[in-house]
Phi, psi and omega in degrees: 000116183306102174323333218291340222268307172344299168308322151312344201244120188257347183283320217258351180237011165300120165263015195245018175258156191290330165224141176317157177265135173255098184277110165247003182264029175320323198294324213262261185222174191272168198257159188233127173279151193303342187242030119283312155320277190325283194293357187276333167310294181331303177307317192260056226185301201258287213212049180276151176178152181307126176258195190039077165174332153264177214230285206305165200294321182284338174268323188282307089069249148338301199304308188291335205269325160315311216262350158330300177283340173261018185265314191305318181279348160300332162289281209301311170251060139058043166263123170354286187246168178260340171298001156250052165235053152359088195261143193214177172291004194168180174296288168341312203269302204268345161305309204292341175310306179265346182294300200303320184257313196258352184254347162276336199283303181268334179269147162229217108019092172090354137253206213224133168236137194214124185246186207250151191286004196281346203281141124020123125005289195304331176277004189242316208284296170319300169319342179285319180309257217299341167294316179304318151309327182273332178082031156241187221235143194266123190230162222232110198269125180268185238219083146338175133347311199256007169089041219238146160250156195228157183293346184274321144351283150348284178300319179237014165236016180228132206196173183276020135297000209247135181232318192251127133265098165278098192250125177286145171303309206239145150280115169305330192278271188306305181110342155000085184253142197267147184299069175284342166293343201269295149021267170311301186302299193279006178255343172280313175324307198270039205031032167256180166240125179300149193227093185260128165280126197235005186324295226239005155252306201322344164287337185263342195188145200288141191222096195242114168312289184319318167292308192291357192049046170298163157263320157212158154216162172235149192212178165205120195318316190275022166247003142213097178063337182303188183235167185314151180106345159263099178243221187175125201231076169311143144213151151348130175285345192255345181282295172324295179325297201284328159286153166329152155264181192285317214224159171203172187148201164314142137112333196257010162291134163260297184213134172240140170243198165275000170254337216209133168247112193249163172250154206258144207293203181285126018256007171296343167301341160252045183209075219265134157110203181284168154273174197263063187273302178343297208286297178323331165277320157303327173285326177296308166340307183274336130355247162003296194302312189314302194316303191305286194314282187115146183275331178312305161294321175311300165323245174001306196280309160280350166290325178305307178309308189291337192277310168317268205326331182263016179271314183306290206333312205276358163284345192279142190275137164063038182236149165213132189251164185230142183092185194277144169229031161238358201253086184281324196270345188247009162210141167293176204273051181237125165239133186237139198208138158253172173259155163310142162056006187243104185295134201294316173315319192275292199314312191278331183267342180283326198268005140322300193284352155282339168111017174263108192258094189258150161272105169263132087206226166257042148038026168079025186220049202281355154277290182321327211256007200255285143012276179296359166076004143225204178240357174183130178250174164251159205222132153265171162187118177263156151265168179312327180255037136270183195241202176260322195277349162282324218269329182303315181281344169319323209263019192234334153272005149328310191252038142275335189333271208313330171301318174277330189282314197252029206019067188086351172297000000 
């Protein structure tokens, strides 16, 4: 593992914490490198100012550098045009984007909409709305053993009733990555569309619309390396044209009267108020860093990690890890695990005191955890600029956990 990558991270050399930070908490969101920092400074520094919207330099300025970020990001995950890239604050905002528009828009009475029990908060809850409003119906791709959707799943919950599949690429919870061409194949059969939530790959692996024939995906910047506030909503240029907007207000107009309003075309028509250009320069920054790391060193670094951390893990007395661990090509660097008789909350404050930073709870995913019969796990998850040498100290106070608690046991 290069330091060099570390020596980017000004979080990761902080000396004024009692102990160094061991950051395993990648899933929830990533550490930011000095030259995403710089430019989101530079901008509110140099040349902030409302873009689309001044004739002066500093606003044109603005202008460029906003539409800058979105032409990187349409390169970067292989979209047609830069006008079907929608920037929005997050994943969230933009799953509700498509339930509220694209999903008021095609459904009615008696059709099917069909996610995975595996899904996000964020990937279920519009969809419960809107179904209850359109009056269709949500049906649910469950889970192997190994934390797997199987083809007969597939095969038998996706039917020509079906009109929206949404699905996450990676599990947060599990690390789980899902068979989405097959997904994708078999919902275009049946005439639906697909919706992939990438919150939780696009930091780890290249995710190219134009190959895969998604119909949208959604992502969110600070969960790879950008900073909060930023997300991003791909969708087909001819699916966008047709929808509604989400939000209405400024910026997303063509002539407004008193009565009647037309709208200004794509991508503005979603993209209502002032923007985010801070955050868009920033996710483009980061963008960039990613390029330089390669996604190919990401993959390696982190496969390397997840296999080491579960080699240890699984020597550990009293431990259960959940989802498959024998497996490197079907899951990212997320492990979710408990200790026996030890509440996930007591595991995350104890190795807090060592300076180790983990997730305890239902990770915003409380039907999976419901599914798996529980109520709560503890979840690591990495990025390239963990170490081996993190994971040794994860793991020796792990196995401390049970001593404090249990009087040496």
């Amino acid at each position: 593992m290069p330091k060099s990558y570390r020596d980017d991270f000004p979080i990761l050399q902080n000396e004024n914490q009692s102990k160094p930070l061991i950051y395993f908490d990648n899933a929830a969101t990533t550490q930011k490198p000095y030259t995403v920092l710089e430019a989101i400074d530079n901008y509110y520094k140099v040349f902030n100012a409302n873009p689309h919207r001044g004739l002066y330099s500093l606003s044109v300025k603005a202008t460029k550098a906003y539409e800058d970020a979105r032409e990187s990001v349409a390169e970067f995950i292989g979209a047609k045009k830069p006008s079907e890239i929608i920037f929005t604050r997050n994943a969230t905002e933009a799953l509700n984007l498509l339930a509220y528009s694209y999903g008021r828009m095609v459904l009615q009475d008696g059709d099917e909409i069909v996610i995975s029990i595996a899904e996000h908060h964020s990937n279920i809850i519009p969809w419960q709305q809107v179904a209850k409003e359109k009056g269709a119906i949500l049906k649910f791709l469950y889970l192997d053993k190994h934390g797997q959707i199987t083809e007969d799943e597939i095969h038998n919950k996706i039917t020509n009733k079906t009109k929206i599949v949404a699905v996450a690429h990676v599990s947060n919870v599990l690390g789980t990555i899902n068979p989405i061409e097959n997904i994708i194949e078999k919902a275009h059969k049946c005439g639906a569309k697909v919706i992939l939530d990438c919150a939780q790959s696009i930091p780890h692996m290249e995710v190219n619309v134009t190959k895969l024939d998604v119909d949208f995906i959604t992502f969110s910047g600070h969960k790879m390396l950008a900073p909060m506030g930023i997300g991003v909503l791909y969708g087909k240029e001819d699916f966008l044209n047709v929808m509604p907007p989400f939000m209405t207000g400024g910026e997303m107009i063509e002539y407004v009267d008193e009565q009647e309003s037309t709208f200004a075309p794509l991508p503005q028509k979603f993209e209502a108020g002032t923007p985010n250009v801070g955050g868009a320069i920033g996710l483009a920054k980061a963008i960039e860093y990613i390029k330089t790391v390669g996604y190919d060193n990401i993959s390696k670094i982190e496969d390397e990690l997840t296999e080491y951390a579960l080699e240890q893990m699984v020597k550990i007395p009293h431990i259960e890890i959940y989802g498959e661990i024998n497996s490197k090509k079907d899951r990212c660097g997320v492990i979710s695990f408990n200790i026996k008789d030890v509440h996930p909350h007591d595991t995350a404050s104890i190795l807090d005191a060592d300076g180790i930073a983990i997730r305890a709870g239902h990770h915003c995913a409380q039907p999976l955890m419901k599914y798996l019969s529980l109520a709560a796990t503890c979840r690591i998850s990495f990025y390239f600029y963990n170490t081996k040498e993190e994971i040794d100290v994860f793991i020796n106070s792990l196995k401390n956990v049970r001593r404090w608690l249990h009087n040496g046991d």
